[in-house]
Coordinates of N, CA, C and O in Angstrom, one line a residue:
M1 N 190.7 42.4 73.4 CA 190.8 42.8 74.6 C 192.1 43.9 74.5 O 191.7 44.5 75.2
L2 N 192.8 43.5 73.5 CA 193.9 45.1 73.9 C 193.4 46.1 73.3 O 193.4 47.0 73.8
I3 N 192.1 45.7 72.9 CA 191.7 48.0 72.5 C 190.9 48.1 73.6 O 190.8 48.7 74.2
L4 N 190.3 46.9 74.0 CA 189.3 47.4 75.1 C 190.0 47.6 76.4 O 189.3 48.3 77.3
T5 N 191.1 47.0 76.4 CA 191.5 46.9 77.9 C 192.1 48.9 78.3 O 192.0 49.6 78.9
P6 N 193.0 49.1 76.9 CA 192.8 50.8 77.1 C 191.6 51.8 77.3 O 191.6 52.6 78.1
A7 N 190.4 51.4 76.4 CA 189.8 51.9 76.8 C 189.4 52.1 78.3 O 188.3 53.3 78.7
L8 N 189.4 51.2 79.2 CA 188.8 50.7 80.1 C 189.6 51.1 80.7 O 188.7 52.1 82.2
V9 N 190.5 51.1 80.9 CA 191.5 52.0 81.9 C 191.3 53.6 81.7 O 191.1 54.6 82.9
G10 N 191.4 54.1 80.2 CA 191.1 55.5 80.4 C 189.4 56.4 80.7 O 189.2 56.8 81.2
V11 N 188.5 54.8 80.5 CA 187.1 55.5 81.2 C 187.2 54.9 83.0 O 186.7 56.1 83.9
V12 N 188.4 54.5 83.5 CA 188.4 54.2 85.2 C 188.8 55.5 85.2 O 188.5 56.8 86.5
C13 N 190.1 55.9 84.6 CA 190.7 57.4 85.0 C 190.3 58.3 84.5 O 190.3 59.5 85.8
V14 N 188.6 59.1 83.5 CA 188.6 60.1 83.5 C 187.5 60.0 84.4 O 187.0 61.0 84.7
C15 N 186.2 58.7 84.2 CA 185.5 59.3 85.3 C 185.6 58.7 86.9 O 185.2 59.0 87.5
D16 N 187.2 57.9 87.6 CA 186.9 57.8 88.4 C 187.1 59.2 89.5 O 186.6 59.5 90.5
P17 N 187.5 60.0 88.9 CA 187.9 61.4 89.5 C 186.3 61.6 89.6 O 186.2 62.8 90.5
V18 N 185.4 62.0 88.6 CA 183.9 62.5 88.9 C 183.3 61.8 89.9 O 182.7 62.5 90.3
L19 N 183.2 60.3 90.0 CA 183.0 59.9 91.2 C 183.4 60.0 92.5 O 182.9 60.0 93.0
G20 N 184.8 60.1 92.2 CA 185.1 60.5 93.8 C 184.9 62.2 93.9 O 184.8 62.4 95.4
A21 N 185.0 62.9 92.9 CA 184.3 63.9 93.4 C 183.0 64.2 94.0 O 182.7 64.7 94.8
E22 N 182.1 63.5 93.5 CA 180.7 63.2 93.6 C 180.2 62.5 95.5 O 180.1 62.8 95.7
H23 N 181.6 61.3 95.5 CA 181.9 60.8 97.0 C 181.8 61.9 97.8 O 181.4 61.5 99.0
A24 N 182.6 62.7 97.5 CA 183.1 63.3 98.6 C 182.6 64.7 99.1 O 182.4 65.2 99.8
T25 N 181.9 64.6 97.6 CA 180.5 65.9 98.3 C 179.6 64.8 98.9 O 179.1 65.9 100.2
K26 N 179.0 64.0 98.8 CA 178.1 63.5 100.0 C 178.7 63.3 100.4 O 177.9 63.3 102.7
S27 N 180.0 63.3 100.4 CA 180.3 62.8 102.2 C 180.9 63.9 103.2 O 180.6 64.2 104.0
G28 N 180.7 65.4 102.2 CA 181.6 66.4 103.1 C 179.5 66.8 103.8 O 179.8 67.6 104.6
A29 N 179.2 66.2 102.9 CA 177.5 66.8 103.1 C 176.9 66.6 104.4 O 176.2 66.4 105.4
I30 N 177.6 65.2 104.4 CA 176.8 63.9 105.6 C 177.7 64.3 106.7 O 177.1 64.1 107.7
G31 N 179.0 65.5 106.7 CA 180.0 65.5 107.6 C 179.6 66.8 109.0 O 179.4 67.1 109.7
R32 N 179.2 67.7 107.0 CA 178.6 68.7 108.2 C 177.0 68.8 108.6 O 176.7 68.9 109.7
R33 N 176.9 67.6 108.2 CA 175.4 67.1 109.0 C 174.9 66.7 109.9 O 174.8 67.1 110.9
A34 N 176.2 66.4 110.1 CA 176.1 65.3 111.4 C 177.3 66.3 112.7 O 176.4 65.9 113.0
A35 N 177.9 67.1 111.9 CA 178.7 68.1 113.1 C 177.8 69.0 113.2 O 177.3 69.4 114.5
A36 N 176.5 69.1 112.2 CA 175.2 70.6 113.4 C 174.1 69.6 114.2 O 174.0 70.2 115.0
A37 N 174.5 68.2 113.4 CA 173.4 67.4 115.0 C 174.2 67.4 116.1 O 173.6 67.3 117.4
I38 N 175.5 67.3 115.9 CA 176.2 67.5 117.0 C 176.5 68.6 117.8 O 176.0 68.5 119.2
Q39 N 176.4 69.7 117.5 CA 176.2 70.6 117.5 C 174.7 71.1 118.9 O 174.5 71.2 119.5
Q40 N 173.7 70.7 117.6 CA 172.6 70.5 118.2 C 172.3 70.0 120.0 O 172.3 70.4 120.3
R41 N 172.9 69.2 119.4 CA 172.3 67.9 121.0 C 173.5 68.3 121.9 O 173.0 68.4 123.4
E42 N 174.2 68.9 121.9 CA 175.7 69.9 122.8 C 174.6 70.9 122.9 O 174.6 71.6 124.0
A43 N 174.0 71.4 122.9 CA 173.7 72.8 122.6 C 172.0 72.2 123.4 O 171.5 73.1 124.9
E44 N 171.6 71.4 123.1 CA 170.3 71.0 124.2 C 170.7 70.5 125.3 O 170.3 70.4 126.3
E45 N 171.5 69.6 125.2 CA 172.3 69.1 126.7 C 172.8 70.2 127.6 O 172.3 70.3 129.1
E46 N 173.0 71.4 127.6 CA 173.6 73.1 127.6 C 172.5 73.1 128.6 O 172.1 73.8 129.4
I47 N 171.1 73.4 127.6 CA 170.1 73.9 128.4 C 169.3 72.6 128.9 O 168.9 73.7 129.8
R48 N 169.4 71.6 129.3 CA 168.9 70.7 130.1 C 169.2 70.7 131.4 O 169.1 70.7 132.3
Q49 N 171.1 71.0 131.4 CA 171.8 71.3 132.3 C 171.2 72.5 133.6 O 171.4 72.8 134.7
H50 N 170.8 73.9 132.5 CA 170.4 74.5 133.2 C 169.0 74.9 133.5 O 168.7 75.9 134.2
M51 N 168.3 73.6 133.1 CA 166.7 73.5 133.0 C 166.6 73.8 134.5 O 165.3 74.6 133.9
P52 N 167.5 73.4 135.6 CA 167.0 73.3 137.0 C 166.9 74.7 137.0 O 166.2 75.3 138.2
I53 N 167.9 75.3 136.9 CA 168.2 76.3 137.5 C 166.9 77.3 137.1 O 166.9 78.1 137.7
L54 N 166.6 77.7 135.7 CA 166.0 78.3 135.1 C 164.5 78.1 136.0 O 163.9 79.7 136.2
A55 N 164.5 76.6 136.0 CA 162.7 76.4 137.0 C 163.1 77.3 138.1 O 161.9 77.6 138.9
M56 N 164.3 77.1 138.7 CA 163.9 77.5 140.1 C 164.2 79.2 140.3 O 163.1 80.3 140.5
Q57 N 165.3 79.6 139.3 CA 164.6 81.4 138.8 C 162.8 81.4 138.4 O 162.6 82.9 139.1
R58 N 162.4 80.8 137.7 CA 160.9 81.0 137.5 C 159.7 81.1 138.6 O 159.0 82.0 139.3
R59 N 160.5 80.1 139.6 CA 159.7 79.8 141.1 C 160.0 81.0 142.0 O 159.4 81.5 142.6
S60 N 161.0 81.7 142.2 CA 161.4 82.3 142.3 C 161.1 83.3 141.9 O 160.6 84.4 142.8
E61 N 160.3 84.1 141.0 CA 159.8 85.2 140.5 C 158.7 85.0 140.9 O 157.8 86.5 141.3
T62 N 158.0 83.9 140.7 CA 156.5 83.8 141.2 C 155.9 84.2 142.7 O 155.7 84.8 142.7
A63 N 156.5 83.1 142.9 CA 157.0 83.6 144.8 C 156.7 85.2 145.1 O 155.7 85.5 145.3
T64 N 157.6 86.1 143.8 CA 157.6 86.8 144.9 C 156.7 87.7 144.4 O 156.3 88.7 144.9
A65 N 156.2 87.7 143.0 CA 154.7 88.6 142.4 C 153.9 88.1 143.3 O 152.9 88.7 143.9
N66 N 154.4 86.8 143.6 CA 152.7 86.1 145.0 C 152.6 87.3 145.8 O 151.6 87.2 146.6
N67 N 154.0 87.0 146.5 CA 154.1 87.4 148.4 C 153.6 89.5 147.9 O 153.2 89.9 149.0
R68 N 154.0 90.0 146.9 CA 153.8 91.0 146.0 C 152.2 91.7 146.8 O 151.9 92.5 147.0
H69 N 151.9 90.5 145.8 CA 149.6 90.7 146.2 C 149.7 89.9 146.5 O 148.8 90.5 147.1
N70 N 149.8 89.6 148.1 CA 149.3 89.1 149.0 C 149.6 90.6 150.1 O 148.9 90.6 151.2
L71 N 151.0 91.0 149.9 CA 151.1 92.4 150.3 C 150.1 93.6 150.0 O 149.6 94.2 150.8
S72 N 149.6 93.6 148.8 CA 148.5 94.1 148.0 C 147.7 94.4 149.1 O 146.5 95.5 149.2
V73 N 147.4 93.0 149.5 CA 145.5 92.7 149.1 C 145.7 92.9 150.8 O 144.9 93.4 151.7
I74 N 146.8 92.6 151.8 CA 146.7 92.9 153.3 C 146.5 94.5 153.5 O 146.0 94.5 154.1
D75 N 147.3 95.1 152.4 CA 147.5 96.8 152.0 C 145.7 97.1 152.3 O 145.6 97.9 152.5
N76 N 145.2 96.9 151.0 CA 143.8 97.2 151.3 C 143.1 96.6 152.0 O 142.4 96.9 152.4
F77 N 143.0 95.3 152.5 CA 142.0 95.2 153.6 C 142.0 95.7 155.2 O 141.0 96.2 155.6
V78 N 143.8 95.5 155.3 CA 143.7 96.0 156.9 C 143.7 97.5 156.8 O 142.8 98.4 157.2
G79 N 144.1 98.2 155.1 CA 143.5 99.5 155.3 C 142.4 100.0 155.8 O 142.2 100.8 156.8
K80 N 141.3 99.2 155.1 CA 140.0 100.0 154.8 C 138.5 99.4 156.6 O 138.1 99.8 156.5
V81 N 139.7 98.0 157.0 CA 139.1 97.3 158.1 C 140.0 98.4 159.2 O 138.9 99.0 160.1
L82 N 140.8 98.8 159.2 CA 141.0 100.4 160.4 C 140.7 101.8 160.3 O 140.1 102.0 161.0
E83 N 140.6 102.1 158.5 CA 140.1 103.2 158.5 C 138.2 102.9 158.8 O 137.2 104.5 159.6
I84 N 137.6 101.9 158.4 CA 136.2 101.5 159.2 C 135.6 101.7 160.0 O 135.5 102.8 160.9
L85 N 137.3 101.4 160.7 CA 136.5 101.1 162.3 C 137.0 102.2 163.2 O 136.2 103.0 164.3
A86 N 138.1 102.8 162.6 CA 138.0 104.3 163.6 C 137.2 105.4 163.4 O 136.7 106.0 164.0
L87 N 136.4 105.0 161.7 CA 134.9 106.1 161.5 C 134.4 106.3 162.4 O 133.4 107.2 163.3
A88 N 134.4 104.3 162.7 CA 132.4 104.1 163.8 C 132.7 104.9 164.4 O 132.0 105.9 165.5
L89 N 134.3 104.5 165.6 CA 134.6 105.1 166.8 C 134.3 106.2 167.3 O 134.0 106.4 167.8
G90 N 134.9 106.6 166.0 CA 135.5 107.5 166.2 C 133.7 108.7 166.3 O 133.8 109.6 167.2
V91 N 133.4 107.9 164.8 CA 131.4 109.4 165.4 C 130.6 108.8 165.9 O 130.0 109.6 166.5
A92 N 130.9 107.6 166.8 CA 130.1 106.9 167.9 C 130.4 107.6 169.2 O 129.9 108.0 169.4
M93 N 131.4 107.7 169.3 CA 131.6 109.1 171.0 C 131.3 110.3 170.7 O 131.4 110.9 171.2
I94 N 131.9 110.9 169.1 CA 131.0 112.4 169.2 C 129.5 112.4 169.7 O 128.4 113.5 170.6
V95 N 129.2 111.6 168.9 CA 127.4 111.4 169.5 C 127.1 111.1 170.2 O 126.3 111.8 170.8
S96 N 128.2 110.2 171.2 CA 128.0 109.8 171.9 C 127.9 110.5 173.4 O 126.9 110.9 174.0
A97 N 128.6 111.9 173.4 CA 129.6 112.5 174.4 C 128.4 113.5 174.0 O 127.8 114.3 174.8
A98 N 127.4 113.7 172.2 CA 126.7 115.1 172.2 C 125.5 114.5 172.7 O 124.4 115.3 173.1
V99 N 124.8 113.3 172.9 CA 123.8 112.9 172.8 C 123.3 113.0 174.9 O 122.4 113.5 175.2
E100 N 125.0 112.6 175.6 CA 124.4 112.0 176.6 C 125.6 113.2 177.8 O 126.1 114.0 177.5
K101 N 124.2 113.2 178.7 CA 124.8 115.1 179.2 C 125.4 114.5 180.7 O 125.8 114.0 181.1
K102 N 127.1 114.5 180.1 CA 127.7 114.3 180.8 C 128.6 116.1 181.4 O 128.6 117.2 180.9
E103 N 128.9 115.9 182.2 CA 130.6 117.3 182.4 C 130.8 117.8 181.4 O 131.5 116.7 180.5
K104 N 131.2 119.0 181.8 CA 131.4 120.1 180.0 C 133.2 119.2 179.4 O 133.5 118.4 178.6
K105 N 134.0 118.6 181.0 CA 135.2 118.4 180.6 C 135.2 116.9 180.4 O 136.2 116.5 179.4
Q106 N 134.5 116.4 180.0 CA 134.3 114.8 179.8 C 133.4 114.9 178.7 O 134.2 113.4 177.8
E107 N 133.0 116.0 178.5 CA 132.0 116.0 176.9 C 133.8 116.6 176.1 O 133.3 116.0 174.5
I108 N 134.9 117.1 176.7 CA 134.9 117.9 175.8 C 136.3 116.9 175.3 O 137.0 116.3 174.0
I109 N 136.4 115.5 176.2 CA 137.6 114.8 176.1 C 137.0 113.3 175.0 O 137.9 113.2 174.1
S110 N 136.1 113.6 175.6 CA 135.6 112.6 174.7 C 134.8 113.2 172.8 O 135.7 112.8 171.7
I111 N 134.6 114.0 172.6 CA 134.8 114.8 171.3 C 136.0 114.7 171.4 O 136.4 114.4 169.3
A112 N 137.8 115.0 171.5 CA 138.3 115.6 171.2 C 138.9 114.4 170.9 O 139.8 113.8 169.8
A113 N 139.0 112.9 171.4 CA 139.1 110.9 171.2 C 138.3 111.7 170.1 O 139.1 110.7 169.1
G114 N 136.9 111.2 169.8 CA 136.7 110.7 168.8 C 137.2 112.0 167.5 O 136.6 110.8 166.4
A115 N 137.7 113.0 167.9 CA 138.0 113.9 166.2 C 138.9 112.8 166.3 O 140.1 112.7 164.8
L116 N 140.1 112.6 167.2 CA 141.4 111.7 166.4 C 141.2 110.7 166.5 O 141.6 110.4 165.2
L117 N 140.0 110.0 166.5 CA 140.6 108.2 166.0 C 139.5 108.9 165.0 O 139.8 107.8 163.2
I118 N 138.5 110.5 164.0 CA 138.3 110.4 163.0 C 139.7 110.8 161.7 O 139.6 110.3 161.1
L119 N 140.9 111.5 162.3 CA 141.5 111.8 161.9 C 142.7 110.5 161.7 O 142.8 110.5 160.5
A120 N 142.5 109.5 162.7 CA 142.8 108.7 161.8 C 142.9 107.3 161.3 O 143.9 106.8 160.7
G121 N 141.7 107.5 161.5 CA 140.5 106.8 160.1 C 141.1 107.3 158.9 O 141.1 106.0 157.9
L122 N 141.1 107.9 158.6 CA 141.6 108.9 157.6 C 142.8 108.9 157.1 O 142.8 108.8 155.8
F123 N 143.4 108.7 157.8 CA 145.4 108.8 157.4 C 145.8 107.3 158.0 O 146.8 106.8 156.9
C124 N 144.7 106.3 158.4 CA 145.2 104.8 158.1 C 145.2 104.2 157.1 O 147.0 103.3 156.6
P125 N 145.1 104.2 155.9 CA 145.0 103.5 155.1 C 146.0 104.0 154.4 O 147.0 103.3 153.6
R126 N 146.5 104.5 154.0 CA 147.8 106.1 153.5 C 149.2 104.8 154.8 O 150.0 104.9 153.9
I127 N 148.5 105.3 155.9 CA 149.9 104.5 156.7 C 150.4 103.1 156.5 O 151.5 102.5 156.4
V128 N 149.1 102.3 156.7 CA 149.2 101.2 156.6 C 149.9 100.8 155.0 O 151.1 100.2 154.3
H129 N 149.3 101.5 153.9 CA 150.1 101.8 152.7 C 151.3 101.6 152.2 O 152.6 101.0 152.1
T130 N 152.0 102.6 153.4 CA 153.2 103.3 153.4 C 154.2 102.0 153.9 O 155.4 101.6 153.5
I131 N 153.5 101.4 154.9 CA 154.1 100.2 155.2 C 154.7 99.0 154.7 O 155.5 98.7 154.8
C132 N 153.9 98.8 154.1 CA 153.3 97.8 153.3 C 154.0 97.4 151.9 O 154.8 97.1 151.5
D133 N 154.2 98.5 151.0 CA 155.5 99.4 150.6 C 156.4 99.4 150.8 O 157.8 98.8 150.0
W134 N 156.8 98.9 152.1 CA 158.2 99.9 152.3 C 158.3 98.0 152.8 O 159.9 97.8 152.5
A135 N 158.0 97.4 153.3 CA 158.1 96.2 153.8 C 158.0 95.2 152.2 O 159.1 94.8 151.7
A136 N 157.6 95.3 151.1 CA 158.0 95.1 150.1 C 158.8 95.2 149.2 O 159.7 94.1 148.0
K137 N 159.5 96.7 149.0 CA 160.9 97.1 148.7 C 161.8 96.8 149.7 O 163.0 96.2 149.2
T138 N 161.5 96.3 151.0 CA 163.2 96.0 151.7 C 162.3 94.2 151.3 O 163.9 94.0 151.2
I139 N 162.2 94.0 151.5 CA 161.9 92.0 151.4 C 162.6 92.0 149.8 O 163.2 91.0 150.2
F140 N 161.9 91.8 149.4 CA 161.9 91.5 148.2 C 162.5 92.5 146.8 O 162.7 92.1 145.2
Q141 N 163.8 93.5 147.0 CA 165.1 93.9 146.3 C 166.2 93.3 147.3 O 166.4 93.3 148.2

């Protein structure tokens, strides 16, 4: 027993630092993983806090894009309708002035009004486009 006791003490003294260092290494790795998990959880919570704001921004961007699209549809539709109506009325006025025998003064007025309607029909799409473009820039910027 006297021989075994110093040997046992020597083994404990020599091996204990090795076991202690191994335990410290494991403990340090566990601590680092725990710290990383806490940081990740905090980052996720911060993202969750900002999610409603991001969702509102996304909805706002979507609404703006939809409104711009609606303005372009209005631009195209109204411009074409006004163009067709003005051209048709202008041509109809000129043709009716030429076919019907009216006084010279009335005939000239009808032809001039028809020509003005035709010119308006040619420029209506550009005017409507300019107005819609101006509205889009004013409202959405």
